[in-house]
Coordinates of C-alpha atoms in Angstrom, one line a residue:
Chain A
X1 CA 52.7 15.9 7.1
X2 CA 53.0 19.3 5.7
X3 CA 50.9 22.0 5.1
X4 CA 48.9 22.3 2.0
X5 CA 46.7 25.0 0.3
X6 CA 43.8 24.1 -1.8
X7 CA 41.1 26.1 -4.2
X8 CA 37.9 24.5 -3.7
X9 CA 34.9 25.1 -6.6
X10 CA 31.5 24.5 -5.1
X11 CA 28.0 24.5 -6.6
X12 CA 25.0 24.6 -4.2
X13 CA 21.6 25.7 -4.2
X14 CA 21.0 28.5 -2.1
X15 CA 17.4 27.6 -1.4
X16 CA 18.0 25.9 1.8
X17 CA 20.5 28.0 3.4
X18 CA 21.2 31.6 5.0
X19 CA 23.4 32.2 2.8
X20 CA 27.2 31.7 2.2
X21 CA 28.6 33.3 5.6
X22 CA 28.6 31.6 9.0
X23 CA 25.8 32.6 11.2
X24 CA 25.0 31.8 14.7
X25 CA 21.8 31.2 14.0
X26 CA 21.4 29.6 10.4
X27 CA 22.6 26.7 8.0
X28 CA 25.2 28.6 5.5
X29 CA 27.0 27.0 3.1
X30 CA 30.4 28.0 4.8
X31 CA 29.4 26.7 7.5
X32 CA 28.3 22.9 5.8
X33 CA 31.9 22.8 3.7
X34 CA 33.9 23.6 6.8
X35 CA 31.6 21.1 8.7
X36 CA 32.7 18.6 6.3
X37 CA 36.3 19.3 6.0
X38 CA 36.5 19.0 10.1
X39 CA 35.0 15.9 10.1
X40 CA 37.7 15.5 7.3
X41 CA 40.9 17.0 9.3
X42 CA 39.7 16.3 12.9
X43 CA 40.0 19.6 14.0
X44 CA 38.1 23.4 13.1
X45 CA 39.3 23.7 9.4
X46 CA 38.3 27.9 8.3
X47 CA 37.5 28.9 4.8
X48 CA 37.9 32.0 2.7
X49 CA 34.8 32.2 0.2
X50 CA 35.7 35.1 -2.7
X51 CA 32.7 36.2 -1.5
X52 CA 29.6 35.9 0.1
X53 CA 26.1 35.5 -1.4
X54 CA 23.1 36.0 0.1
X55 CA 20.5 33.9 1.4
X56 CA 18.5 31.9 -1.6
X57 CA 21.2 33.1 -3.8
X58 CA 23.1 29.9 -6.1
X59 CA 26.3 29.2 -7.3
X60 CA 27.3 27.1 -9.8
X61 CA 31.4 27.8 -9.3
X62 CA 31.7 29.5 -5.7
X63 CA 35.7 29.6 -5.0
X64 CA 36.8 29.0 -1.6
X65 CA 40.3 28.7 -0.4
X66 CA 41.8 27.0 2.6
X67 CA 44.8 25.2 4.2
X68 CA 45.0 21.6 5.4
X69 CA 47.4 18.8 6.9
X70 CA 47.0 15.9 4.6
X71 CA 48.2 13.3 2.9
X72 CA 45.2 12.9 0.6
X73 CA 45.3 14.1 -3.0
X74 CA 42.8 16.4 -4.5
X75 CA 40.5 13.8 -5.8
X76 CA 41.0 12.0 -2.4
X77 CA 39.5 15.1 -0.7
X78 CA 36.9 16.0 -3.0
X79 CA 35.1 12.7 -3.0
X80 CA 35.3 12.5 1.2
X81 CA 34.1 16.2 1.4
X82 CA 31.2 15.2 -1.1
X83 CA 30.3 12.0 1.0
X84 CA 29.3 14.4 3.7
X85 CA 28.1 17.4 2.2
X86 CA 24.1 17.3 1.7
X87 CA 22.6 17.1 -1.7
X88 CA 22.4 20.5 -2.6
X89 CA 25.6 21.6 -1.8
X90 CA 28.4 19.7 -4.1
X91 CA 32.9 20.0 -4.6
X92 CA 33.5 20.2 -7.9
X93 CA 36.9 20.3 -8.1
X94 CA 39.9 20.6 -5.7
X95 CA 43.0 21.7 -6.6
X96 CA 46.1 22.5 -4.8
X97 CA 47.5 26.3 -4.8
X98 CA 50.3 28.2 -3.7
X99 CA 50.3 29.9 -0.2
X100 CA 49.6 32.8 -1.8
X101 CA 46.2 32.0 -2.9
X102 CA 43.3 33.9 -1.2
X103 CA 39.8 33.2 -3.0
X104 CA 38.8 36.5 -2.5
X105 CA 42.7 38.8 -2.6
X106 CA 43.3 36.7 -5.4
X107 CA 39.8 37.4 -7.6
X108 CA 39.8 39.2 -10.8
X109 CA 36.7 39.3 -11.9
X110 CA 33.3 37.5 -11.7
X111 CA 30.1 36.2 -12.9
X112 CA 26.6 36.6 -12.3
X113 CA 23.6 35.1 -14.1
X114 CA 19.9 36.0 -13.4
X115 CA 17.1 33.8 -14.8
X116 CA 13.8 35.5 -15.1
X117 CA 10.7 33.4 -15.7
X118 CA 8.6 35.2 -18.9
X119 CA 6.1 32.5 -19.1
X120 CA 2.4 33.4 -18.0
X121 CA 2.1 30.9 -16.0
X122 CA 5.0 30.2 -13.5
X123 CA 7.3 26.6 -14.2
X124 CA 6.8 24.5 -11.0
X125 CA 10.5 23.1 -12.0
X126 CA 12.1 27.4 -12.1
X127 CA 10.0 28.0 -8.8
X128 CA 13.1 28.5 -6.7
X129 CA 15.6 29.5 -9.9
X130 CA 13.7 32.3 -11.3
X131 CA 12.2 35.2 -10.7
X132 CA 8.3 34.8 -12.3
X133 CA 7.4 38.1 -14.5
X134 CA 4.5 37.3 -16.2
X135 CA 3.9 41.0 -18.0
X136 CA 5.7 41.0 -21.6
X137 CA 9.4 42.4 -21.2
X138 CA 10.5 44.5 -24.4
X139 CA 13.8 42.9 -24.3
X140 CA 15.3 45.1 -27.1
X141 CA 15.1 47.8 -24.5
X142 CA 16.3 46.1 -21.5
X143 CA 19.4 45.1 -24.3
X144 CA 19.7 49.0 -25.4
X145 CA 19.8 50.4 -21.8
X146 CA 22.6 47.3 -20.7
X147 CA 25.0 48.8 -23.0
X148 CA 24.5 51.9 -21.1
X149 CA 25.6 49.9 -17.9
X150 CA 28.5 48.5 -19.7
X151 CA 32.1 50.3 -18.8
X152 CA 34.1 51.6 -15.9
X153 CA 31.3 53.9 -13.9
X154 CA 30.7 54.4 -10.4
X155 CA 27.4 52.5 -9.4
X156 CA 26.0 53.8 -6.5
X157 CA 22.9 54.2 -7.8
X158 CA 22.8 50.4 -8.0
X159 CA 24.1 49.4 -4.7
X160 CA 21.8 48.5 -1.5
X161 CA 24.4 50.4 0.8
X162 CA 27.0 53.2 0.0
X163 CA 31.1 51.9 -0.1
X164 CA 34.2 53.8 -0.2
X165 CA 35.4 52.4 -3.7
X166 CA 32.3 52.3 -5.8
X167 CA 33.3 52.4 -9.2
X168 CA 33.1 49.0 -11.0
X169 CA 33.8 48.0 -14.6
X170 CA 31.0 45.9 -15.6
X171 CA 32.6 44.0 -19.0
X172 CA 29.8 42.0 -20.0
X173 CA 25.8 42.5 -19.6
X174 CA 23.9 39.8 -21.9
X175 CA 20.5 39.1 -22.5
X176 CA 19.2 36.0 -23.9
X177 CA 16.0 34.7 -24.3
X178 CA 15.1 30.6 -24.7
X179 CA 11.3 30.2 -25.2
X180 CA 10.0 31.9 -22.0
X181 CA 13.4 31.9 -19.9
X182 CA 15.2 35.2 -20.0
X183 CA 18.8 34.8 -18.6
X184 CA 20.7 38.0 -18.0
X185 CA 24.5 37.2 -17.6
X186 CA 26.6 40.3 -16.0
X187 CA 30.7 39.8 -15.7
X188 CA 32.5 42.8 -13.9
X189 CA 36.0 43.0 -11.8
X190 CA 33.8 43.1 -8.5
X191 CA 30.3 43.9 -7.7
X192 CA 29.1 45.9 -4.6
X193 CA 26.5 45.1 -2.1
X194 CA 23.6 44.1 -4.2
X195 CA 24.9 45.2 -7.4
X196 CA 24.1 42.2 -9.4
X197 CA 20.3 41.9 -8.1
X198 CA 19.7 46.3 -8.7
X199 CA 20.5 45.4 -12.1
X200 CA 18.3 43.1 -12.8
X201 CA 15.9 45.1 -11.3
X202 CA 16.2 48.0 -13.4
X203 CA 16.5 46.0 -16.6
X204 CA 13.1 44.2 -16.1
X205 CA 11.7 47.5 -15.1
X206 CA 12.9 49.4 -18.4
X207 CA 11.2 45.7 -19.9
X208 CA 8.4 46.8 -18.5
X209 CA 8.2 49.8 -19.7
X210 CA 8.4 51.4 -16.6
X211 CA 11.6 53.1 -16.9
X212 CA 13.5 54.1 -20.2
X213 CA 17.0 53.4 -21.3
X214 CA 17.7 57.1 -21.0
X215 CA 15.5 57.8 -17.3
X216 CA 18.0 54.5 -16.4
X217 CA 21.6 56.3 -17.4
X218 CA 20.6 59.7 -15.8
X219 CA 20.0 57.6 -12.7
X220 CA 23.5 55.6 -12.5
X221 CA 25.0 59.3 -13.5
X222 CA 23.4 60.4 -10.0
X223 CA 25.2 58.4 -8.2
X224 CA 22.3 57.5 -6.0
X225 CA 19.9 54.9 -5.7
X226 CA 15.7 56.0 -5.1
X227 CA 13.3 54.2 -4.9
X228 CA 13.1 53.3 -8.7
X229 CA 15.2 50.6 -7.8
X230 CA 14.2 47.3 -6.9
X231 CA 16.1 44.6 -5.8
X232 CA 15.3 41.2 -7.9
X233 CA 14.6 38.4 -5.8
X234 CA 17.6 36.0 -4.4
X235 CA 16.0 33.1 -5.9
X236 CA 17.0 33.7 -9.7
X237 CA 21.0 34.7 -8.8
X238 CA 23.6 32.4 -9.8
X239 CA 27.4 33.2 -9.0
X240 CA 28.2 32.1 -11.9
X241 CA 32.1 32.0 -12.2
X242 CA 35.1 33.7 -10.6
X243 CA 37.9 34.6 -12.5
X244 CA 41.4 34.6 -11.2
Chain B
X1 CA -26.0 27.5 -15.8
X2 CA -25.2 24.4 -18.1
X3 CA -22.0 22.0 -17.2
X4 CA -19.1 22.3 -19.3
X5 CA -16.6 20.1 -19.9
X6 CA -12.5 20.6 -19.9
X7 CA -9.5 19.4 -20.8
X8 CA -6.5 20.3 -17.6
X9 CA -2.7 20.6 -19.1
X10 CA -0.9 20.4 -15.8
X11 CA 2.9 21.0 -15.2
X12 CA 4.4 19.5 -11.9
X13 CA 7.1 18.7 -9.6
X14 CA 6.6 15.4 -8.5
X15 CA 9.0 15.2 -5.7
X16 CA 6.7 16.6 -2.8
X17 CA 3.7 13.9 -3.7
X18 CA 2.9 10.7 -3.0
X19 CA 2.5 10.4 -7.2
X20 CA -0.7 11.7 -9.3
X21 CA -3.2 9.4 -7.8
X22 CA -5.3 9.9 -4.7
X23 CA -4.3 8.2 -1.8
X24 CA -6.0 8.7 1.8
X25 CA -2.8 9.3 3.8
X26 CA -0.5 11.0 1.1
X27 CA -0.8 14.7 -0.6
X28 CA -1.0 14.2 -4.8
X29 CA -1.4 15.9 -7.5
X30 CA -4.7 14.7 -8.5
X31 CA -5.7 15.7 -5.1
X32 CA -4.0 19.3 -5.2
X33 CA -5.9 19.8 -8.5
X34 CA -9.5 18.6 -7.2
X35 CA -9.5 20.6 -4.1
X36 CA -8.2 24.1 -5.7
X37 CA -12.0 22.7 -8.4
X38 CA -13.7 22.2 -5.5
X39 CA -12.7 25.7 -4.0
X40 CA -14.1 27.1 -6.9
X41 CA -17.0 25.5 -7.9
X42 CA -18.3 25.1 -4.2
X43 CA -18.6 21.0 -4.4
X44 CA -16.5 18.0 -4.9
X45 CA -14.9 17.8 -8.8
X46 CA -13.8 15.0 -10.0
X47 CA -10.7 14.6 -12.3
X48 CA -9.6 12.4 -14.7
X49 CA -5.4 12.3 -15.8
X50 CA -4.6 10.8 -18.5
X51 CA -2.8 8.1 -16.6
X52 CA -1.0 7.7 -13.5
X53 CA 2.8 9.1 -12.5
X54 CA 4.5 7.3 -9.2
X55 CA 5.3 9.2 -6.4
X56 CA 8.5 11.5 -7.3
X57 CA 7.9 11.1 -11.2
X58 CA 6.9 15.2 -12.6
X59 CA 5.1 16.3 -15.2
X60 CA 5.8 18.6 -17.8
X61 CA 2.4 18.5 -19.7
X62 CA 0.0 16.0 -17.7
X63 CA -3.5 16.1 -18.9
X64 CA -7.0 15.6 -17.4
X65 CA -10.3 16.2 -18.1
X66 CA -13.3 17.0 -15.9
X67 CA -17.0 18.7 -16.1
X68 CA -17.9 22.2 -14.1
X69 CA -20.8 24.2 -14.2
X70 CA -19.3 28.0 -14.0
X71 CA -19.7 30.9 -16.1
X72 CA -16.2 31.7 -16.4
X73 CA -13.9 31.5 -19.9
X74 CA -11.1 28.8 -19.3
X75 CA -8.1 31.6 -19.2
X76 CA -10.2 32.7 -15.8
X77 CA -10.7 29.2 -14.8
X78 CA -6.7 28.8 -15.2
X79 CA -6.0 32.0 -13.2
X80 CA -8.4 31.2 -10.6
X81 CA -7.0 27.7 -10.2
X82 CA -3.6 28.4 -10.1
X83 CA -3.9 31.2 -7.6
X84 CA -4.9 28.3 -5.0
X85 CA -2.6 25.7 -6.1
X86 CA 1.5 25.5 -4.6
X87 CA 4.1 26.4 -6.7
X88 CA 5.3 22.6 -7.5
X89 CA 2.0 22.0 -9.3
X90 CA 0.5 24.7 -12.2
X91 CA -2.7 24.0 -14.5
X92 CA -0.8 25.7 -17.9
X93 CA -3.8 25.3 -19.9
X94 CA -7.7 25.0 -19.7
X95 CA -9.2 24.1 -22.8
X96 CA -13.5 23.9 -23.4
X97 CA -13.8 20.4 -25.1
X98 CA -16.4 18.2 -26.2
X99 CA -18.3 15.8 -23.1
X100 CA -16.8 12.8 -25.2
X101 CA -13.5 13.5 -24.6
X102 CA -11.5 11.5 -21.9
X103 CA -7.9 12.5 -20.6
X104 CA -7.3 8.8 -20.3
X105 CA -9.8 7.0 -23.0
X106 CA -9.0 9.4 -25.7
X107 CA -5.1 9.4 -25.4
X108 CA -3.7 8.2 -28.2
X109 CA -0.1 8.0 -27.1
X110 CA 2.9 9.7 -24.6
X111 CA 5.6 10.6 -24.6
X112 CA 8.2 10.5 -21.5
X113 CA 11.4 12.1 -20.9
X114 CA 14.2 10.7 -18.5
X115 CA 17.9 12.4 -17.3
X116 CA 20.7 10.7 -16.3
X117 CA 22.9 12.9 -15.4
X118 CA 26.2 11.7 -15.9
X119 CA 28.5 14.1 -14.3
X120 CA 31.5 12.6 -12.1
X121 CA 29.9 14.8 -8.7
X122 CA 26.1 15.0 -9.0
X123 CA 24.9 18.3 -10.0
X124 CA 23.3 20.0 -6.8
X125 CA 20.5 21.6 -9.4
X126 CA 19.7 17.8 -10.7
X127 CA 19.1 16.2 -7.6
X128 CA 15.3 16.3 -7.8
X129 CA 15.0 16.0 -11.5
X130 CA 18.5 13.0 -12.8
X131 CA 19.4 9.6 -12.0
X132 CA 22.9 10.1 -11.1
X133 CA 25.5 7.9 -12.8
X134 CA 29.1 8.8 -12.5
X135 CA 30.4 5.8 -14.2
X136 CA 31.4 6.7 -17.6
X137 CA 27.9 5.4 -20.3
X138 CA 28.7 3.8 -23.8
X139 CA 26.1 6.0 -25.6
X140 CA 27.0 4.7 -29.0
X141 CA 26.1 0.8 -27.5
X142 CA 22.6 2.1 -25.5
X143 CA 21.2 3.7 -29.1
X144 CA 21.6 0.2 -30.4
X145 CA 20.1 -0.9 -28.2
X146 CA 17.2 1.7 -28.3
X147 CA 16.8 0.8 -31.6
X148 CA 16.3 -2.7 -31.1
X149 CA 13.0 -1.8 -28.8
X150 CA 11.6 0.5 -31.1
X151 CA 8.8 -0.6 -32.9
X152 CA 5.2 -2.9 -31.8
X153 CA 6.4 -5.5 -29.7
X154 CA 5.1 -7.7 -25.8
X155 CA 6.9 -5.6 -23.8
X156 CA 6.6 -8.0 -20.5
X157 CA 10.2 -8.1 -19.6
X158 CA 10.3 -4.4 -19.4
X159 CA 7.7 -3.7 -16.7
X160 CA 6.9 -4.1 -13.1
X161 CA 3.8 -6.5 -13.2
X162 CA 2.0 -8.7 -15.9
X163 CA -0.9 -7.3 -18.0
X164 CA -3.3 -9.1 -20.0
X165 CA -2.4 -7.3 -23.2
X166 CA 2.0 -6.4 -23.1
X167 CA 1.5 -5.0 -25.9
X168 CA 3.0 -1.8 -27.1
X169 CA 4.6 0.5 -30.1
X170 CA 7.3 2.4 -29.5
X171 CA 7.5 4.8 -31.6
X172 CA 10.7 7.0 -31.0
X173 CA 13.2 6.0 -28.6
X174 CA 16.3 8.9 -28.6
X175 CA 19.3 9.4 -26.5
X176 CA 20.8 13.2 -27.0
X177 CA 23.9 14.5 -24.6
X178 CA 24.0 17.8 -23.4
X179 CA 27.5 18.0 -21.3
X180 CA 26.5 15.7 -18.1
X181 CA 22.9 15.6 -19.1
X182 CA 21.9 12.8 -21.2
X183 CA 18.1 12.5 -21.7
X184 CA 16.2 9.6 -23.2
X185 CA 13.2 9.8 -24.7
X186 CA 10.3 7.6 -25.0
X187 CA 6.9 7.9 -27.3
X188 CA 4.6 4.7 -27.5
X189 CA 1.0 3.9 -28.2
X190 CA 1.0 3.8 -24.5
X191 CA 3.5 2.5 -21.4
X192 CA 3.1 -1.0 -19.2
X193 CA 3.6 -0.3 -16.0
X194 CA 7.1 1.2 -15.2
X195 CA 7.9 0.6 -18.1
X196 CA 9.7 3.6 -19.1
X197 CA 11.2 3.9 -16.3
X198 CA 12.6 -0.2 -16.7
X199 CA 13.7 0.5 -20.3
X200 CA 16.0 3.3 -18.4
X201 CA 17.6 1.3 -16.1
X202 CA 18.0 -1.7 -18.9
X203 CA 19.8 0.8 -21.3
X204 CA 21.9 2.1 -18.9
X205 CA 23.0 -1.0 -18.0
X206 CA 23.6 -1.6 -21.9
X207 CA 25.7 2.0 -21.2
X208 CA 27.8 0.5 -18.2
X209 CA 28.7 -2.4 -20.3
X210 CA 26.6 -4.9 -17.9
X211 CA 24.7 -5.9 -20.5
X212 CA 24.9 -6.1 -24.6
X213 CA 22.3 -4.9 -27.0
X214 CA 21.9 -8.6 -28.4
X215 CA 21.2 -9.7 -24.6
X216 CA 18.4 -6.9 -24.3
X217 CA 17.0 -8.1 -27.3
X218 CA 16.7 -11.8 -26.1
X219 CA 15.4 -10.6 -23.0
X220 CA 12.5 -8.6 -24.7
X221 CA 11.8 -11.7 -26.6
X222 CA 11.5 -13.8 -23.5
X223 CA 8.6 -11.7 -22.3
X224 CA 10.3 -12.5 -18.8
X225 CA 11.1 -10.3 -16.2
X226 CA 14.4 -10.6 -14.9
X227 CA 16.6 -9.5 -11.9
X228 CA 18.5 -8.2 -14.6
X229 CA 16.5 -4.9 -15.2
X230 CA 16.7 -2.5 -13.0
X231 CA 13.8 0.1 -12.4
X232 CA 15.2 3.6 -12.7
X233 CA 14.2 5.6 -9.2
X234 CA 11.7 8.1 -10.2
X235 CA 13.5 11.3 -9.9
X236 CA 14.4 11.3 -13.2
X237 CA 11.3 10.4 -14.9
X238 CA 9.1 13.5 -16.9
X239 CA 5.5 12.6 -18.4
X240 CA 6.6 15.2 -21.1
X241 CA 3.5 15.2 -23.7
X242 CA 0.4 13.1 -24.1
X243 CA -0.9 12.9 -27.5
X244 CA -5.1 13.1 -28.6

């Protein structure tokens, strides 16, 4: 048997786990998938995620890439890693790749969505996939001051720690709004530490009239993030799709 | 102070409960709801739902009625209530009503909702809330077959244990497919009991081919229950509206 290299696509909810990395000391999602491809090869199989999320944080199509000795085909695999995976943490597809593959090298671009609860009262059934802001959200403002996020920039400002590289082109930053669910979808070529979530929380406080469209600009143009900044919850994240 | 009386619109998750009813050795919903009333008012309150869900089944609008002797306007009564309740169960309304009405004697009909979802790997977001079928459904064979229960007929066959008066008018009976997701829906006069959750697990069976519409028909018209019918597990099952 030879050799093969396979792109996994995995949904989970991120409710349950610490996350996507391996930890010592918690159940990650890595850690499940390569629990079930062991069990699979028979020996420690590793796996490159395109990146990690953070704890409570979804995905409904995480990329992960990985090698394996097998004779199985893709559909083979898929249905045997499902048998063992729990629930909340499913393969949607498996295809096999080139060598050259790397879920992460290999990434052009991604996907976030972020589901914000409008609704007075919080939906028992959103509990753990939104983020519950029961104060009216002037949405045409959120939508004015995301096209001021929109473009090649360097986003500091919205990053929980400082990188080397931190300019990002952010080439899509919707809002749409379905009865009292507000879902904020926001594609760039990479996002730093954070990025995603510091969004969200500037666009719901600019809703809120907290913070205008303007106020929000001057502060990316800064380059550094204050305390008007809040980082949404991990609950209403979704990675959403990766591009390659 | 005078008593007042009040019509409850709850919203919940079922899956934590042992259904709505109270049960000495299981946490429900009816139970959640009296002892965040009994918080407040300082003595025992008694509710009445509209009808019982088994344990697992949700709610999106359940409704019950009870009397309270407070001062405060319902939207207060609401806040209060919810503020002591858990996050899977959430009162979305309190309505003043007149001391005739009755959650359960004044309903004049309900409406339930049920997902299958139909996805080849079981979405990791559906687990609590679809039936999970993987085998391809005929949907074109299950809506003639839905149409062939609609309408006022002895509904035996198509629940879990005999009543004096089978009854029932159906009065909408849909199937609609969103991607995976197919959801039926199901209004009568009022349900035998499982019913709706039997007329799911018959019309998927019409779906898998294991049974024709002309057979469901016959069996209806038996007024026997058969090994045939399957009850569909809980999960899936959404008391969506009930009608006064």
């Amino acid at each position: 048997m030879r050799t093969r290299y396979f792109k996994l696509t995995i949904a989970y909810d991120g409710t349950g786990y610490g996350g996507w990395q391996l930890q010592p000391n918690a159940a990650t999602v890595q850690g499940m998938v390569e629990k079930s491809l062991g069990k699979l090869a028979g020996r420690v199989v590793r796996i490159h995620g395109s990146g990690r999320t953070d704890a409570g944080v979804h995905a409904r199509a995480q990329v992960a890439s990985c090698s394996l000795t097998t004779r199985h085909p893709p559909f083979a695999l898929r249905r045997a890693l499902n048998a063992s995976l729990p629930e909340d943490i499913h393969i949607l597809r498996v295809q096999e790749v080139d060598a050259k593959f790397h879920a992460r090298f290999s990434a052009k671009g991604k996907e976030y969505r972020y589901q914000v609860d409008c609704g007075v009262v919080a939906d028992p059934f959103l509990r753990r996939y939104a983020w519950h802001r029961p104060r009216p959200l002037d949405v045409g403002a959120m939508r004015k001051a995301a096209r001021l996020l929109k473009g090649r920039r360097d986003f500091s400002a919205l990053a929980a720690k400082s990188e080397r590289s931190p300019v990002r082109t952010i080439s899509k930053l919707t809002i749409t709004r379905q009865g009292d669910l507000l879902t904020i979808a926001i594609a760039a070529d990479g996002f730093l530490y954070k990025m995603a979530r510091s969004i969200v929380g500037a666009l719901v406080k600019v809703g809120e009239g907290k913070l205008t469209p303007a106020q929000l600009k001057e502060l990316v143009a800064s380059k550094k993030r204050t305390a008007l900044v809040e980082t949404a919850p991990a609950r209403g994240l979704f990675l959403w799709r990766v591009r390659y």
